[in-house]
Coordinates of C-alpha atoms in Angstrom, one line a residue:
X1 CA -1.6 -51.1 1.8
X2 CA -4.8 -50.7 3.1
X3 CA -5.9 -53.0 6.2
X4 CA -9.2 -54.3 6.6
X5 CA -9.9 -54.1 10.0
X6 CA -12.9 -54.2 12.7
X7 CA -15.3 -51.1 13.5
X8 CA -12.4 -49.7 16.0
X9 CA -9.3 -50.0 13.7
X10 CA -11.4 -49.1 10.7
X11 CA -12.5 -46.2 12.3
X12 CA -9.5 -44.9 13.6
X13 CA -7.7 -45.3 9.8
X14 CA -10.4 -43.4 8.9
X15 CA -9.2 -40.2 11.1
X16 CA -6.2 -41.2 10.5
X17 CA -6.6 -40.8 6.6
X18 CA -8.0 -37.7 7.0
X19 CA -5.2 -36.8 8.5
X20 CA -2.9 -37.2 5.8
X21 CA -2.9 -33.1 4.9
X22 CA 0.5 -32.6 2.2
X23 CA -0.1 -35.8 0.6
X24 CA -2.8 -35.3 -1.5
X25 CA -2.9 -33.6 -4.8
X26 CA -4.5 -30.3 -5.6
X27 CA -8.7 -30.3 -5.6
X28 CA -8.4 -33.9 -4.6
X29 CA -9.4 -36.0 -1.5
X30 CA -7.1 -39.6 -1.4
X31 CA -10.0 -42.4 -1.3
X32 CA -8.9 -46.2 -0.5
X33 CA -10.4 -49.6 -0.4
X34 CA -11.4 -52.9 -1.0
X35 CA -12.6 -53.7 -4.5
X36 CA -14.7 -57.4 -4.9
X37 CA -13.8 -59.7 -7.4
X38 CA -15.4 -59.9 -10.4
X39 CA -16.5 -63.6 -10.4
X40 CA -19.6 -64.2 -8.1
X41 CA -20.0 -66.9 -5.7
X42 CA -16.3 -67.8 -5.1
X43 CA -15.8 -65.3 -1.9
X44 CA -15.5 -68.4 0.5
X45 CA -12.6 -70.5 -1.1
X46 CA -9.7 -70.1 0.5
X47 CA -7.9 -73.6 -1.1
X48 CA -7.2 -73.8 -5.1
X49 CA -5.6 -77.0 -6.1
X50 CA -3.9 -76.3 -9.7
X51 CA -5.2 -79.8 -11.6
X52 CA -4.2 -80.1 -15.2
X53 CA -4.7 -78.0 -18.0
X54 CA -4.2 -78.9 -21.8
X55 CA -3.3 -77.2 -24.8
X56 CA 0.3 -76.2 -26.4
X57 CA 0.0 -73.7 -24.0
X58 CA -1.5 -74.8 -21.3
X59 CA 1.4 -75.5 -19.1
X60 CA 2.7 -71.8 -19.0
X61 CA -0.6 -70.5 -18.3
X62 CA -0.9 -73.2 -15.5
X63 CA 2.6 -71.7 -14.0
X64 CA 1.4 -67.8 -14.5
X65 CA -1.8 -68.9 -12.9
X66 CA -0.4 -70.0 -9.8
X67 CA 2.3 -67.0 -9.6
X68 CA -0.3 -64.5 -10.0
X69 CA -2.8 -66.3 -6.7
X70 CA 0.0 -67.2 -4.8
X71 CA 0.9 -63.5 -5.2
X72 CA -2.6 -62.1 -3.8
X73 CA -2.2 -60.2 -0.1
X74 CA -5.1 -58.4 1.8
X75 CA -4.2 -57.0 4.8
X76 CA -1.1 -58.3 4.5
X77 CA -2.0 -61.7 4.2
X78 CA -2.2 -64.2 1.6
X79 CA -5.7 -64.4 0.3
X80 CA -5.0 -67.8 -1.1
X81 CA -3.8 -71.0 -0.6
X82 CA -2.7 -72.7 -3.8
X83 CA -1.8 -76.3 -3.5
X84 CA 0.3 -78.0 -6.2
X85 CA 0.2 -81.6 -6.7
X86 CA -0.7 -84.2 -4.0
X87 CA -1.4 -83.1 -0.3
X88 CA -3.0 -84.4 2.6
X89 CA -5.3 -81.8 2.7
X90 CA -8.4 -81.6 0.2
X91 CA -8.7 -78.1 -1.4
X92 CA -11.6 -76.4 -1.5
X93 CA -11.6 -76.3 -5.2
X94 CA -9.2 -77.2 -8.3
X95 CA -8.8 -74.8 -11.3
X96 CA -8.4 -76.5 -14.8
X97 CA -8.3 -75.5 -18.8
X98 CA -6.4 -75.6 -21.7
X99 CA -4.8 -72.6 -23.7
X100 CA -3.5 -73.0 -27.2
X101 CA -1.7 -70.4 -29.5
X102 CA -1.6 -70.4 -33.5
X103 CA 0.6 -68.6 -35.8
X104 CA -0.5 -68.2 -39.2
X105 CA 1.2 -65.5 -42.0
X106 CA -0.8 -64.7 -44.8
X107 CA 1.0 -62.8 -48.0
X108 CA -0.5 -59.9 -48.4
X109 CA 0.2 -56.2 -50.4
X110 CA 0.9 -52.7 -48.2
X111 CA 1.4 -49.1 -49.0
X112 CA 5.2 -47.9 -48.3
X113 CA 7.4 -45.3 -49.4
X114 CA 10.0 -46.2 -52.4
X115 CA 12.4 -44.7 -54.0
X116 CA 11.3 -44.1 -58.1
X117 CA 14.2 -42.1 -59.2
X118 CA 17.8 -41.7 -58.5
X119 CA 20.8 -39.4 -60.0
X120 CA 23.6 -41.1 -61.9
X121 CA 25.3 -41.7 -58.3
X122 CA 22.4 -43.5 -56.9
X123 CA 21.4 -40.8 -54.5
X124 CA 17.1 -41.0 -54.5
X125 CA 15.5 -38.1 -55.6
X126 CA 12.3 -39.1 -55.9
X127 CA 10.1 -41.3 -53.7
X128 CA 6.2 -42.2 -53.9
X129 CA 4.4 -44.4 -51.6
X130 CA 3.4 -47.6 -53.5
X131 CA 2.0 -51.2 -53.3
X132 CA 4.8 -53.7 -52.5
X133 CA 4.4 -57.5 -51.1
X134 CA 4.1 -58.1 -47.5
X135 CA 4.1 -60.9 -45.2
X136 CA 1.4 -60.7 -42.9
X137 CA 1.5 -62.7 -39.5
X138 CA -1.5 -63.2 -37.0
X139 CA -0.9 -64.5 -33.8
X140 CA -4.3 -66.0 -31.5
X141 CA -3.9 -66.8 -28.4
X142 CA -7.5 -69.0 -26.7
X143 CA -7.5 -70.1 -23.3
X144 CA -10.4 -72.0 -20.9
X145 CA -10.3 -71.7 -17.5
X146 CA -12.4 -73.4 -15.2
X147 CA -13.0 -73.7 -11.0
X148 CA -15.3 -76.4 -9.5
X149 CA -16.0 -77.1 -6.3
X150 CA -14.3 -80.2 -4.9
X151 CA -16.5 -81.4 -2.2
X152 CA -19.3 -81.9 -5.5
X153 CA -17.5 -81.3 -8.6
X154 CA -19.5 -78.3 -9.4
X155 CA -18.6 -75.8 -12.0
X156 CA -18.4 -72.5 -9.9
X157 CA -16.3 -70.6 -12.3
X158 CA -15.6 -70.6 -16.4
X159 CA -14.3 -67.9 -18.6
X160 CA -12.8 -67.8 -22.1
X161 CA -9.6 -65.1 -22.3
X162 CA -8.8 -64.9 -25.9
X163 CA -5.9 -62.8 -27.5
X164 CA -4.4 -61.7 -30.8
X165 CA -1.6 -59.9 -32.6
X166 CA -1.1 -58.7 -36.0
X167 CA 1.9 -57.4 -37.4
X168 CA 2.8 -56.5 -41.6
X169 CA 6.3 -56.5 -42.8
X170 CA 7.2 -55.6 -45.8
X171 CA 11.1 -55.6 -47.3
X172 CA 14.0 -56.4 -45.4
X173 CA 14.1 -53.4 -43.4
X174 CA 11.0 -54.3 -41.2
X175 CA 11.0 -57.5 -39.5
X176 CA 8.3 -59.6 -37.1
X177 CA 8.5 -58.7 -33.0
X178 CA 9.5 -61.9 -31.1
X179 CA 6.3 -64.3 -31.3
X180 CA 7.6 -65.5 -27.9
X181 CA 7.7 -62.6 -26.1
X182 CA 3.9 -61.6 -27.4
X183 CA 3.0 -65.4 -26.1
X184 CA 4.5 -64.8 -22.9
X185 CA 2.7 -61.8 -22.9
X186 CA -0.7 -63.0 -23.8
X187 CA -0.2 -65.4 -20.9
X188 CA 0.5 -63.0 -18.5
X189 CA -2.5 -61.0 -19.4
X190 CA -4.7 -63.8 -19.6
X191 CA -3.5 -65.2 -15.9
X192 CA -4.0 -61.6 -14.4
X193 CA -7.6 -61.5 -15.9
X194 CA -7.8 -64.6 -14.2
X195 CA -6.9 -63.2 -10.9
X196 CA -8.9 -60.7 -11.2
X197 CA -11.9 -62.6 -11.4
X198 CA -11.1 -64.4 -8.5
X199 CA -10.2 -62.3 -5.7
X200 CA -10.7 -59.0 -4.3
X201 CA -7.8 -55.5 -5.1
X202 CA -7.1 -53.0 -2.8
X203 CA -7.1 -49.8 -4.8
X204 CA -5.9 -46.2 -3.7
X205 CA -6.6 -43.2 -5.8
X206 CA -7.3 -39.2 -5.6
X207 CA -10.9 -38.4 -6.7
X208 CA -11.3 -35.0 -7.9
X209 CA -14.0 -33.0 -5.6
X210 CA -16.8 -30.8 -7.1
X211 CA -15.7 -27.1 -7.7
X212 CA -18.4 -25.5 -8.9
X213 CA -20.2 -22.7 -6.9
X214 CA -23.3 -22.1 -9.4
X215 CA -26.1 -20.8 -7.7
X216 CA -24.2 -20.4 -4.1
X217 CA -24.9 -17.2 -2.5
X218 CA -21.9 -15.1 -2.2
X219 CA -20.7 -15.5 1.9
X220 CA -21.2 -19.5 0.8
X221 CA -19.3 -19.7 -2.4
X222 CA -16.1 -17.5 -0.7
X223 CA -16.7 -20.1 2.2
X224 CA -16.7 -23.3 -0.3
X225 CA -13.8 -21.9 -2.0
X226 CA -11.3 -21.7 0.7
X227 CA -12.4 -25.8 1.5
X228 CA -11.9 -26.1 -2.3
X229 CA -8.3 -24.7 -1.5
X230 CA -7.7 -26.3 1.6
X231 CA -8.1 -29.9 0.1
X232 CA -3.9 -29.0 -0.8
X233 CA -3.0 -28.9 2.4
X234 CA -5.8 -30.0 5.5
X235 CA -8.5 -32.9 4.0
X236 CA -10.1 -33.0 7.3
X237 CA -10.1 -29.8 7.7
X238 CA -11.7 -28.9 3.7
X239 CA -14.1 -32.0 5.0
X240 CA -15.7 -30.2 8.2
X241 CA -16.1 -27.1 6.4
X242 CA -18.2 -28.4 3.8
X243 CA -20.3 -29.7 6.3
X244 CA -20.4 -26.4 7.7
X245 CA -21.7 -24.9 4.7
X246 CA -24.1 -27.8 4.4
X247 CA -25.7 -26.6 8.0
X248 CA -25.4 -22.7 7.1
X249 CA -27.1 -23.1 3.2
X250 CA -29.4 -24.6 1.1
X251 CA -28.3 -27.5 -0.7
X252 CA -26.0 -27.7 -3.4
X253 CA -24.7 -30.2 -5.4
X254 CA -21.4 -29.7 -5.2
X255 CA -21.4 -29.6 -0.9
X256 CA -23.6 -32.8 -1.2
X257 CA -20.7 -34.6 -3.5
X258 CA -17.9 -33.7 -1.4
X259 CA -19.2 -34.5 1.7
X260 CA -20.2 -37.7 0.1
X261 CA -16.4 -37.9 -0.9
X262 CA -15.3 -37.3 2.6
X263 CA -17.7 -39.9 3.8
X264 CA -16.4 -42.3 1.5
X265 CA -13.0 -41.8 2.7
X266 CA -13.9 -42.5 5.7
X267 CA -15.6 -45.5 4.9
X268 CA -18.8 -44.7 6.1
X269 CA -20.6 -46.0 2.7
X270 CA -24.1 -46.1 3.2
X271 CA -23.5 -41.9 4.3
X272 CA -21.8 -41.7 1.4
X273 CA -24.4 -43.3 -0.3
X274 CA -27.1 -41.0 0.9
X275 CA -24.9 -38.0 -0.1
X276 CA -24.5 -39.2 -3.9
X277 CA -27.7 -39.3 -3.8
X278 CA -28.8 -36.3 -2.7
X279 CA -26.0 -34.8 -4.9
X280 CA -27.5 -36.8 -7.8
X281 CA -31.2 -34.8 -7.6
X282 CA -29.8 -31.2 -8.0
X283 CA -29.1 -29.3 -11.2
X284 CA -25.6 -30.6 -12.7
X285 CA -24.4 -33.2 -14.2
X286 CA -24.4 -36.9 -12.9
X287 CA -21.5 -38.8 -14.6
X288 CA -19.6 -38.3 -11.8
X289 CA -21.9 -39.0 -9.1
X290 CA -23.0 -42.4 -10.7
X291 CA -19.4 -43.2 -10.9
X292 CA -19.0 -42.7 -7.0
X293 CA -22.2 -44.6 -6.3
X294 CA -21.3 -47.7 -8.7
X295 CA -17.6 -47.4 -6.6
X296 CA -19.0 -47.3 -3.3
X297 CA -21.5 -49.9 -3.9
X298 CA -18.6 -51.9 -5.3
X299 CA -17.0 -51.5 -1.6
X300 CA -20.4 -52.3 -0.2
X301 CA -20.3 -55.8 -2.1
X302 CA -16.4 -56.8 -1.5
X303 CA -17.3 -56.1 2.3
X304 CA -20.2 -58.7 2.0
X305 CA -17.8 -61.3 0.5
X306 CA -15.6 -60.8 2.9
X307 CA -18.4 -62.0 5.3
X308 CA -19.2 -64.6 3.0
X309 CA -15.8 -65.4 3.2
X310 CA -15.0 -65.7 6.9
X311 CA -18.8 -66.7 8.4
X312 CA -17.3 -69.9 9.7
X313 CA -14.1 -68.5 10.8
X314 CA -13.1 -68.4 14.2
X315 CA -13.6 -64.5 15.1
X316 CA -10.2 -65.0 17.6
X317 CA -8.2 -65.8 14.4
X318 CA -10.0 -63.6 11.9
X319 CA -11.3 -60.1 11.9
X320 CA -14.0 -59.7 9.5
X321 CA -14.6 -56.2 8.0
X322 CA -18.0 -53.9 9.1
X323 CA -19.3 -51.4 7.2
X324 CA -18.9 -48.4 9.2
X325 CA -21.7 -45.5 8.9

């Protein structure tokens, strides 16, 4: 799991990662990091009393709700507290909704396969596909969820999750999935949405680098290549060549991307910033590169919240993340 550390640590996990040569995949460089949540303007509770919600439903979502934030770690810490029923301490803020679920089945009329002709010992042999009743069953699943504040009762978070199913059966060879299990599982979606939104995820992934050498010279393609290659075995190594080629040659996109990918790694963001950017005014395409820059910046803003998050702490008991550039 990824820590998130101070400007020493952080930079020293950054060599470190680079470091990792046989573990990433082929043409790839392994990028990690801290990912906000969606929700604004919620990075500074740490306290979530779970107050009442309503509904048929409401209870279970309640119980997902609290498994899924008591379940939240970064840097192998909990990220929240969740406080369940009375306690000396006031939380920081309650979380409160109501979910319902309705069932309906509608009859309804389907194409299947029959059997039109048999032999004089029943065997079919012929079959069209033909209109035939059908039972049709809709399942919708609505859930609100709201945060306020508790020191002013102030909404600071609502969201509707809504769900459906809808299955057709037809004869008594077909038959309905369990409704409960689709509840339960409309539940569980709905109360990891719900996390989502409210804290940050550590994500780890392999990001494919840029391979194409269009309009390199010949010495700098061969040269780009062999850091293409080497990303198998040595990503440091494929990282300090491509800034080599940057120093030796004109700008290409493809050097500017992947030294932006190695900057990233590092977790020097605003560098890697630059270098999607610089990457993103050459010839080429620019899905990619916006897709980097929307990440990074995406790193760039869970860092903030963590500030947000621990601006009153005592910096003894908490290390707050830097950007490092």
């Amino acid at each position: 799991m990824m820590r998130i550390l101070s400007i020493g640590k952080m930079a020293s996990i950054g060599v470190a990662g680079l470091c990792l040569a046989a573990t990433a995949q082929a043409e790839t460089l392994r990028v990690e990091g801290l990912y906000p949540a969606r929700a604004p303007n919620i990075a500074a509770i740490k306290t979530i009393a779970i107050d009442r919600f309503g509904g048929g439903d409401g209870t279970a979502l309640a119980f997902a709700i609290e498994d899924k934030l008591s379940g939240i770690e970064i840097d192998d810490a909990p990220y929240f507290k969740i406080m369940a029923g009375r306690s000396a301490i006031d939380p920081e803020a309650t979380l409160s909704g109501t979910a319902t679920t309705g069932i309906e089945e509608y009859e309804t009329r389907e194409y299947r396969e029959r059997c039109i002709e048999r032999d004089d010992k029943g065997k079919c042999e012929k079959r069209k596909s033909i209109k035939v009743p059908c039972l049709k069953r809709v399942i919708d699943f609505q859930a609100e969820i709201r945060m306020s504040r508790f020191s002013d009762g102030q909404t600071i978070y609502a969201d509707r999750k809504s769900d459906g199913h809808e299955q057709i059966v037809c004869g008594r060879k077909e038959s309905f999935s369990s409704s409960e299990n689709i509840i339960r599982g409309m539940i569980n979606s709905a109360a990891h949405a719900v996390r989502r939104d409210l804290a940050p995820i550590e994500r780890r992934e392999n990001i494919r680098v840029f391979e194409s050498r269009k309009g390199m010279d010949k010495a700098t393609a061969k040269f780009f290549k062999a850091a293409v290659k080497m990303t198998k075995t040595d990503e440091q190594e494929a990282c300090r060549m491509w800034d080599q080629a940057a120093a030796n040659s004109t700008s290409h996109r493809s050097i500017a991307f992947n030294r932006g990918l190695c900057a990233e790694k590092e977790g020097a963001l605003e560098k890697a910033l630059n270098l999607y950017a610089e990457a993103g005014q050459l010839p080429g395409g620019k899905i990619e590169i916006d897709l980097a820059i929307r990440r990074v910046e995406d790193r760039q803003r869970a860092l903030d919240d963590w500030d947000v998050r621990y601006a009153s702490a005592d910096p003894n008991a908490v290390e707050a993340p830097v950007k490092v550039d």
